[in-house]
Tab-separated table of C-alpha atoms and ligand atoms in Angstrom:
chain	number	residue	atom	x	y	z
A	158	MET	CA	47.457	-24.721	10.175
A	159	SER	CA	43.751	-22.590	9.659
A	160	ASN	CA	40.584	-23.368	8.077
A	161	SER	CA	38.596	-21.394	4.828
A	162	SER	CA	35.202	-22.440	5.207
A	163	ILE	CA	32.654	-24.334	8.104
A	164	THR	CA	28.990	-25.071	7.412
A	165	SER	CA	26.033	-26.175	9.345
A	166	VAL	CA	22.328	-27.038	8.862
A	167	ALA	CA	19.515	-26.303	11.493
A	168	TYR	CA	16.136	-26.911	10.393
A	169	PRO	CA	13.419	-23.835	11.214
A	170	THR	CA	10.571	-23.781	13.760
A	171	ILE	CA	7.055	-24.413	15.366
A	172	GLY	CA	5.792	-22.941	17.938
A	173	VAL	CA	4.543	-24.809	20.347
A	174	VAL	CA	3.767	-21.901	23.197
A	175	LEU	CA	3.914	-18.661	21.139
A	176	LEU	CA	5.711	-16.139	21.450
A	177	GLY	CA	4.823	-12.237	21.823
A	178	GLY	CA	6.676	-9.564	23.140
A	179	ILE	CA	10.582	-9.220	22.832
A	180	ALA	CA	12.478	-6.745	25.466
A	181	ASN	CA	14.130	-4.219	22.819
A	182	GLU	CA	15.117	-4.967	19.116
A	183	LYS	CA	18.546	-5.300	19.881
A	184	THR	CA	18.663	-8.858	22.573
A	185	ARG	CA	15.217	-9.677	21.682
A	186	THR	CA	15.123	-11.204	25.210
A	187	PRO	CA	11.767	-12.966	24.892
A	188	LEU	CA	9.161	-11.049	27.591
A	189	HIS	CA	7.434	-14.526	28.029
A	190	THR	CA	7.841	-18.034	28.794
A	191	SER	CA	7.538	-20.131	24.737
A	192	ALA	CA	7.711	-23.205	23.752
A	193	GLY	CA	8.825	-25.156	20.303
A	194	ILE	CA	9.385	-28.132	17.866
A	195	ALA	CA	12.059	-27.718	15.193
A	196	TYR	CA	10.604	-29.418	11.608
A	197	THR	CA	12.035	-30.641	9.071
A	198	ASP	CA	10.813	-33.191	6.668
A	199	SER	CA	10.883	-36.988	5.824
A	200	CYS	CA	14.499	-36.632	3.810
A	201	GLY	CA	15.435	-33.382	6.302
A	202	SER	CA	15.793	-31.362	3.231
A	203	ILE	CA	12.899	-28.500	4.680
A	204	ARG	CA	16.894	-26.350	6.404
A	205	THR	CA	18.791	-23.752	6.480
A	206	GLU	CA	22.281	-24.393	5.688
A	207	SER	CA	24.681	-21.325	6.192
A	208	THR	CA	28.330	-21.411	5.410
A	209	ILE	CA	31.389	-18.844	7.836
A	210	TYR	CA	34.589	-18.415	5.792
A	211	GLY	CA	37.336	-16.680	6.100
A	212	ASP	CA	37.195	-12.900	4.230
A	213	SER	CA	39.487	-10.239	3.622
A	214	GLU	CA	36.057	-8.027	5.176
A	215	MET	CA	32.963	-9.287	6.776
A	216	HIS	CA	30.159	-9.943	4.263
A	217	ILE	CA	26.425	-11.214	4.496
A	218	TYR	CA	24.182	-12.831	2.532
A	219	PHE	CA	21.098	-14.499	2.885
A	220	ASN	CA	20.599	-16.286	-0.585
A	221	GLY	CA	22.530	-15.110	-2.433
A	222	THR	CA	21.712	-11.942	-2.040
A	223	GLU	CA	23.865	-9.660	-0.132
A	224	SER	CA	22.394	-8.181	3.126
A	225	LYS	CA	23.653	-4.752	4.953
A	226	ASP	CA	20.779	-5.013	7.429
A	227	GLU	CA	21.400	-4.410	10.903
A	228	ASN	CA	18.442	-4.566	12.418
A	229	ARG	CA	18.948	-8.481	14.085
A	230	SER	CA	22.600	-8.733	13.351
A	231	VAL	CA	23.828	-11.802	11.834
A	232	LYS	CA	26.803	-9.189	11.821
A	233	SER	CA	26.669	-8.122	16.427
A	234	VAL	CA	27.154	-11.387	16.496
A	235	LEU	CA	29.956	-12.466	14.247
A	236	GLU	CA	31.605	-9.484	15.514
A	237	ARG	CA	31.658	-10.261	19.383
A	238	TYR	CA	33.037	-13.866	18.339
A	239	ARG	CA	35.702	-12.031	16.089
A	240	ASN	CA	39.154	-13.033	17.923
A	241	GLU	CA	38.281	-16.766	18.059
A	242	LEU	CA	36.847	-16.446	14.375
A	243	GLN	CA	40.560	-15.482	13.602
A	244	SER	CA	42.143	-17.796	15.269
A	245	PHE	CA	40.246	-20.477	13.403
A	246	PHE	CA	40.044	-18.809	10.354
A	247	GLY	CA	43.905	-16.816	10.069
A	248	LYS	CA	42.334	-14.539	8.171
A	249	LYS	CA	41.500	-10.647	8.979
A	250	ASP	CA	37.955	-11.427	9.431
A	251	VAL	CA	34.745	-14.039	8.373
A	252	SER	CA	31.574	-13.612	6.373
A	253	TYR	CA	28.222	-15.714	6.129
A	254	SER	CA	26.659	-17.408	3.192
A	255	SER	CA	23.226	-18.771	3.952
A	256	LEU	CA	20.408	-20.794	1.942
A	257	ASN	CA	17.001	-21.231	3.272
A	258	TYR	CA	15.171	-24.143	1.696
A	259	GLY	CA	11.308	-24.954	2.109
A	260	ILE	CA	10.807	-23.056	4.538
A	261	LEU	CA	6.790	-21.862	5.942
A	262	SER	CA	8.277	-20.145	8.873
A	263	GLY	CA	9.927	-19.737	11.140
A	264	SER	CA	13.450	-19.317	9.103
A	265	SER	CA	14.971	-16.471	11.915
A	266	ASP	CA	15.634	-19.370	14.040
A	267	ALA	CA	17.163	-21.600	11.758
A	268	GLY	CA	19.379	-18.653	10.465
A	269	ALA	CA	20.465	-18.202	14.212
A	270	ALA	CA	21.130	-21.507	15.749
A	271	SER	CA	23.416	-22.693	11.713
A	272	ILE	CA	25.667	-19.766	13.506
A	273	GLY	CA	25.406	-20.634	16.953
A	274	ALA	CA	26.425	-24.870	15.998
A	275	ILE	CA	29.420	-23.040	14.295
A	276	LEU	CA	30.101	-20.725	17.104
A	277	SER	CA	30.469	-23.587	19.144
A	278	PHE	CA	32.387	-26.264	16.948
A	279	ILE	CA	34.879	-23.775	17.134
A	280	ASP	CA	36.243	-23.372	20.448
A	281	LYS	CA	34.441	-26.266	22.458
A	282	LYS	CA	34.724	-23.216	25.481
A	283	ASN	CA	31.704	-21.681	24.125
A	284	ASP	CA	29.319	-22.427	26.838
A	285	ILE	CA	25.867	-23.373	25.062
A	286	HIS	CA	24.029	-21.404	26.884
A	287	ASP	CA	25.977	-17.995	26.432
A	288	ILE	CA	25.988	-18.973	22.878
A	289	GLU	CA	22.003	-19.205	22.992
A	290	ASN	CA	21.960	-15.151	24.167
A	291	ASP	CA	24.188	-13.906	21.567
A	292	ILE	CA	22.582	-16.089	18.742
A	293	ARG	CA	18.932	-14.636	20.159
A	294	MET	CA	20.400	-10.874	18.927
A	295	ILE	CA	19.349	-12.467	15.501
A	296	SER	CA	16.243	-14.500	16.331
A	297	GLU	CA	14.316	-14.445	20.229
A	298	SER	CA	13.745	-17.931	19.897
A	299	ALA	CA	16.760	-19.177	17.958
A	300	GLY	CA	16.973	-22.350	21.261
A	301	ARG	CA	14.394	-24.168	19.100
A	302	SER	CA	16.752	-24.405	16.014
A	303	LEU	CA	19.453	-24.866	18.461
A	304	HIS	CA	18.260	-27.669	20.759
A	305	GLY	CA	15.719	-28.636	17.673
A	306	GLY	CA	13.271	-31.255	19.368
A	307	LEU	CA	10.391	-29.784	21.340
A	308	THR	CA	11.819	-27.555	24.083
A	309	ILE	CA	10.451	-24.786	25.965
A	310	THR	CA	11.771	-21.332	26.273
A	311	TRP	CA	11.727	-20.582	29.507
A	312	SER	CA	12.004	-16.195	30.885
A	313	ASP	CA	11.285	-13.292	32.454
A	314	GLY	CA	11.805	-11.027	30.386
A	315	TYR	CA	15.564	-10.578	31.864
A	316	SER	CA	17.769	-13.527	31.356
A	317	ALA	CA	16.635	-16.522	29.043
A	318	TYR	CA	17.052	-20.576	29.065
A	319	THR	CA	16.172	-23.417	26.304
A	320	GLU	CA	15.521	-26.368	27.977
A	321	ARG	CA	14.951	-29.100	25.898
A	322	VAL	CA	12.120	-31.340	27.141
A	323	LEU	CA	11.871	-33.952	24.898
A	324	GLY	CA	13.962	-34.430	21.430
A	325	PRO	CA	12.204	-35.623	18.153
A	326	GLU	CA	12.210	-39.409	18.254
A	327	HIS	CA	9.040	-38.972	20.566
A	328	PHE	CA	7.445	-37.268	17.616
A	329	ASN	CA	7.690	-40.231	15.645
A	330	ASN	CA	4.042	-41.854	15.717
A	331	TYR	CA	2.704	-38.751	14.969
A	332	ALA	CA	3.052	-35.735	11.874
A	333	ILE	CA	2.627	-32.718	10.509
A	334	VAL	CA	0.707	-31.044	7.673
A	335	GLY	CA	2.105	-27.305	7.131
A	336	PHE	CA	-0.639	-25.882	4.620
A	337	SER	CA	0.529	-22.943	3.787
A	338	PHE	CA	-0.838	-20.261	1.893
A	339	ASP	CA	-0.437	-17.381	-0.647
A	340	TYR	CA	-0.639	-14.462	2.643
A	341	PRO	CA	1.810	-12.355	2.521
A	342	ARG	CA	2.815	-12.538	6.219
A	343	ASN	CA	3.635	-10.406	9.120
A	344	PRO	CA	6.507	-9.911	9.536
A	345	SER	CA	6.927	-10.968	13.374
A	346	ASP	CA	8.662	-8.043	15.032
A	347	THR	CA	5.002	-6.391	14.056
A	348	ILE	CA	3.474	-9.429	16.360
A	349	HIS	CA	6.267	-8.290	18.974
A	350	GLN	CA	5.665	-4.840	19.058
A	351	ASN	CA	1.970	-4.775	18.833
A	352	ILE	CA	0.781	-7.972	21.316
A	353	ILE	CA	1.737	-5.418	25.112
A	354	LYS	CA	-0.029	-3.300	23.362
A	355	SER	CA	-2.878	-5.783	24.630
A	356	LYS	CA	-5.202	-4.940	28.087
A	357	ARG	CA	-4.644	-9.194	27.864
A	358	TYR	CA	-0.704	-9.171	27.812
A	359	LYS	CA	-0.151	-9.477	31.557
A	360	GLN	CA	-2.458	-11.812	31.758
A	361	ARG	CA	-1.056	-13.469	28.671
A	362	THR	CA	2.355	-13.776	30.067
A	363	ILE	CA	1.137	-15.724	32.614
A	364	ASP	CA	-0.808	-18.204	30.523
A	365	ALA	CA	2.169	-19.201	28.413
A	366	ASP	CA	3.823	-19.723	31.185
A	367	GLU	CA	1.813	-22.029	32.691
A	368	HIS	CA	0.524	-23.842	29.449
A	369	ALA	CA	4.896	-24.725	29.832
A	370	HIS	CA	5.344	-25.923	32.832
A	371	GLU	CA	1.793	-28.455	31.800
A	372	ILE	CA	3.612	-28.607	28.548
A	373	LYS	CA	6.918	-30.105	30.352
A	374	GLU	CA	4.706	-32.268	32.869
A	375	MET	CA	2.705	-33.434	29.764
A	376	ALA	CA	6.353	-34.018	28.598
A	377	ARG	CA	7.274	-36.440	31.144
A	378	THR	CA	4.715	-38.686	30.621
A	379	ASP	CA	5.213	-38.915	26.516
A	380	ASP	CA	1.372	-37.830	26.156
A	381	ILE	CA	2.356	-36.028	22.455
A	382	GLU	CA	-1.568	-36.076	21.917
A	383	GLY	CA	-1.945	-34.068	24.932
A	384	ILE	CA	1.590	-31.080	24.621
A	385	PHE	CA	-0.530	-30.997	21.004
A	386	GLU	CA	-3.799	-30.216	22.448
A	387	LYS	CA	-2.563	-27.411	24.319
A	388	ALA	CA	-0.548	-26.530	21.185
A	389	GLU	CA	-4.053	-25.504	20.160
A	390	GLU	CA	-5.516	-23.601	23.214
A	391	ASP	CA	-2.342	-21.891	23.362
A	392	THR	CA	-2.516	-20.669	19.280
A	393	GLU	CA	-5.735	-19.301	19.987
A	394	GLU	CA	-5.806	-17.626	22.925
A	395	TYR	CA	-2.673	-15.568	21.204
A	396	HIS	CA	-4.370	-15.409	17.816
A	397	SER	CA	-7.707	-13.985	19.755
A	398	ILE	CA	-5.151	-11.332	21.239
A	399	LEU	CA	-3.935	-10.297	19.001
A	400	ARG	CA	-6.962	-10.123	16.204
A	401	GLU	CA	-7.628	-7.553	18.987
A	402	VAL	CA	-4.576	-5.609	18.513
A	403	GLY	CA	-5.432	-4.714	14.750
A	404	VAL	CA	-3.019	-8.263	13.679
A	405	LEU	CA	-4.398	-10.326	11.868
A	406	VAL	CA	-2.165	-13.636	11.030
A	407	ILE	CA	-5.672	-16.439	10.064
A	408	ARG	CA	-7.026	-15.354	6.812
A	409	GLU	CA	-10.451	-16.475	5.803
A	410	ASN	CA	-9.787	-19.160	3.802
A	411	MET	CA	-6.860	-19.716	6.723
A	412	GLN	CA	-10.357	-19.630	9.270
A	413	LYS	CA	-12.731	-22.275	6.823
A	414	LEU	CA	-9.542	-25.123	6.852
A	415	ILE	CA	-9.100	-25.152	10.618
A	416	GLU	CA	-13.219	-25.181	10.649
A	417	PHE	CA	-13.243	-28.149	8.458
A	418	ILE	CA	-10.039	-29.820	10.322
A	419	LYS	CA	-12.480	-29.496	13.566
A	420	ILE	CA	-14.997	-31.125	11.783
A	421	LEU	CA	-12.260	-34.436	10.729
A	422	ARG	CA	-11.571	-34.558	14.692
A	423	LYS	CA	-15.327	-36.553	14.437
A	424	GLU	CA	-13.113	-39.022	12.335
A	425	PHE	CA	-9.966	-38.615	13.366
A	426	TRP	CA	-7.450	-36.974	16.668
A	427	ASN	CA	-6.261	-33.772	15.631
A	428	SER	CA	-4.853	-30.601	16.680
A	429	TYR	CA	-3.930	-27.457	14.923
A	430	ILE	CA	-1.257	-24.414	15.782
A	431	VAL	CA	-1.369	-21.193	13.490
A	432	THR	CA	2.407	-19.770	14.593
A	433	GLY	CA	3.237	-15.905	12.711
A	434	GLY	CA	3.061	-16.746	9.285
A	435	SER	CA	0.119	-17.764	6.146
A	436	ASN	CA	0.269	-21.737	6.681
A	437	VAL	CA	-2.148	-23.707	8.836
A	438	TYR	CA	-0.305	-27.219	11.044
A	439	VAL	CA	-2.154	-30.149	11.189
A	440	ILE	CA	-0.927	-32.711	13.521
A	441	VAL	CA	-2.357	-36.271	12.473
A	442	ARG	CA	-1.576	-39.241	14.318
A	443	ARG	CA	1.111	-41.034	11.433
A	444	ASP	CA	-1.726	-43.883	10.959
A	445	ASP	CA	-4.156	-41.360	10.034
A	446	LEU	CA	-1.889	-38.985	7.714
A	447	GLU	CA	-3.490	-40.510	4.216
A	448	ARG	CA	-6.973	-39.161	5.534
A	449	LEU	CA	-5.629	-35.746	6.321
A	450	ILE	CA	-3.089	-35.487	2.716
A	451	HIS	CA	-6.187	-36.917	0.715
A	452	ILE	CA	-8.568	-33.920	1.827
A	453	LYS	CA	-10.587	-32.420	-0.839
A	454	ASN	CA	-10.580	-29.286	-0.801
A	455	THR	CA	-7.346	-27.242	0.925
A	456	PHE	CA	-8.617	-24.202	1.176
A	457	GLY	CA	-5.504	-22.479	-1.519
A	458	SER	CA	-3.302	-23.847	0.376
A	459	LYS	CA	-0.252	-26.163	-0.264
A	460	PRO	CA	0.271	-29.440	1.845
A	461	LYS	CA	3.468	-30.087	3.132
A	462	ILE	CA	4.479	-33.623	4.886
A	463	LEU	CA	7.048	-32.352	7.863
A	464	ASN	CA	8.990	-34.342	10.437
A	465	VAL	CA	10.133	-33.161	13.986
A	466	ALA	CA	14.049	-32.054	13.645
A	467	GLY	CA	16.547	-32.502	15.652
A	468	PRO	CA	19.403	-29.526	16.295
A	469	ALA	CA	21.912	-27.413	15.098
A	470	TRP	CA	25.267	-30.108	13.473
A	471	ILE	CA	28.555	-29.023	11.793
A	472	LYS	CA	28.255	-30.646	8.175
A	473	LYS	CA	31.016	-29.814	6.650
A	474	VAL	CA	35.343	-28.372	8.004
A	475	GLU	CA	37.573	-27.497	4.893
B	97	ADP	P1	10.400	-16.265	9.901
B	97	ADP	O1	9.453	-17.348	10.953
B	97	ADP	O2	10.778	-17.022	8.740
B	97	ADP	O3	11.450	-16.025	11.228
B	97	ADP	P2	10.176	-13.755	10.885
B	97	ADP	O4	9.617	-12.541	10.956
B	97	ADP	O5	10.590	-14.154	11.758
B	97	ADP	O6	10.223	-14.669	10.087
B	97	ADP	O7	11.531	-13.510	10.177
B	97	ADP	C1	12.137	-13.537	8.733
B	97	ADP	C2	13.805	-11.920	8.723
B	97	ADP	O8	14.496	-13.839	9.446
B	97	ADP	C3	14.786	-12.011	7.933
B	97	ADP	O9	14.438	-10.619	7.216
B	97	ADP	C4	16.235	-11.683	8.232
B	97	ADP	O10	15.795	-11.067	8.644
B	97	ADP	C5	16.082	-13.546	9.453
B	97	ADP	N1	16.532	-14.207	8.605
B	97	ADP	C6	16.394	-15.260	7.267
B	97	ADP	N2	16.726	-16.860	7.467
B	97	ADP	C7	17.928	-16.127	7.787
B	97	ADP	C8	19.658	-17.002	7.273
B	97	ADP	N3	19.237	-18.356	6.806
B	97	ADP	N4	20.156	-16.811	8.383
B	97	ADP	C9	19.901	-15.133	9.251
B	97	ADP	N5	19.303	-14.910	9.189
B	97	ADP	C10	17.782	-14.678	8.553
B	98	3S4	C1	6.024	-14.736	15.807
B	98	3S4	O1	10.107	-16.036	17.805
B	98	3S4	P1	6.847	-17.311	13.267
B	98	3S4	C2	6.553	-16.509	16.249
B	98	3S4	O2	6.208	-18.766	18.762
B	98	3S4	C3	8.119	-16.528	16.768
B	98	3S4	O3	6.474	-19.418	17.034
B	98	3S4	C4	8.784	-15.903	17.246
B	98	3S4	O4	6.402	-17.016	14.672
B	98	3S4	C5	5.692	-17.058	17.371
B	98	3S4	O5	6.983	-15.566	12.796
B	98	3S4	C6	6.136	-18.670	17.417
B	98	3S4	O6	8.465	-17.876	13.633
B	98	3S4	O7	6.182	-17.825	12.169
């Protein structure tokens, strides 16, 4: 008897060593090593939930709307696995429907990983790293969400491989507050297309690789604060290069919040990350969370309390 549908859940991600630059728009292979964490909130409600189901012809829906976007191609990924999907569902074709819930940034990683979890489930012979390479056509940092926790995606620009270096339980004594601003965001493709124009780009790829090695070493000794301090150093380098090539992610009120966060360091440890979206992610010890969440002036942003999340998983098979 064949199945009618599979539903999976995956969590969005935040860069820890930020990625800028992809080899091409089809494979989206990262041009350098990067690292990241998957995140959600305390009840796991920040997530992507996707269903693949047997159908007479392929349709792709994001948040209830049919997508004809050939870029970041969900369609190419499903076509690559067409034979396995056909035999699993016993139908001529399959369709994909995905809903994003409460995501601040990193939705494409979660969307891609939700498909990856399904591809891994339908045929256990599918190697998870081959799946990762295929779903990277949807998002260059899909591996972060597929594996969860803290991951490093090693890349030389030709082939990439994600290694999980810490599970989410290693972050239990820390919380992340995502302060999200109303500024419109630059699509990550704008970042990828422009950062490579910088004279500093070659050095950036070397620095990113070094940051990842340092983070791997700190992960070995559970030095969570060291990891996030390195992440802040990485954020500052990345955005200073982006500013030089005319891509402004950290807007006025985001910068004001960052300066305020740095002043708060006299009172308690914290660190911050800004990825490609209009959010400032601030990491604190869990014991200091109340002090951060109750700051009087958020400079117009809305705070959300986040945790490090686990890998993508299968929720339902029908
Ligand atoms: P983000 O930081 O949210 O990933 P990007 O600009 O990198 O922002 O990517 C946005 C793109 O990700 C969308 O235009 C869409 O193509 C893709 N995407 C978003 N959500 C999903 C999803 N649930 N499934 C597949 N692709 C998705
Ligand atoms: C641009 O895949 P965001 C970037 O490493 C995504 O997190 C790269 O951030 C940088 O678009 C990063 O997911 O916010």
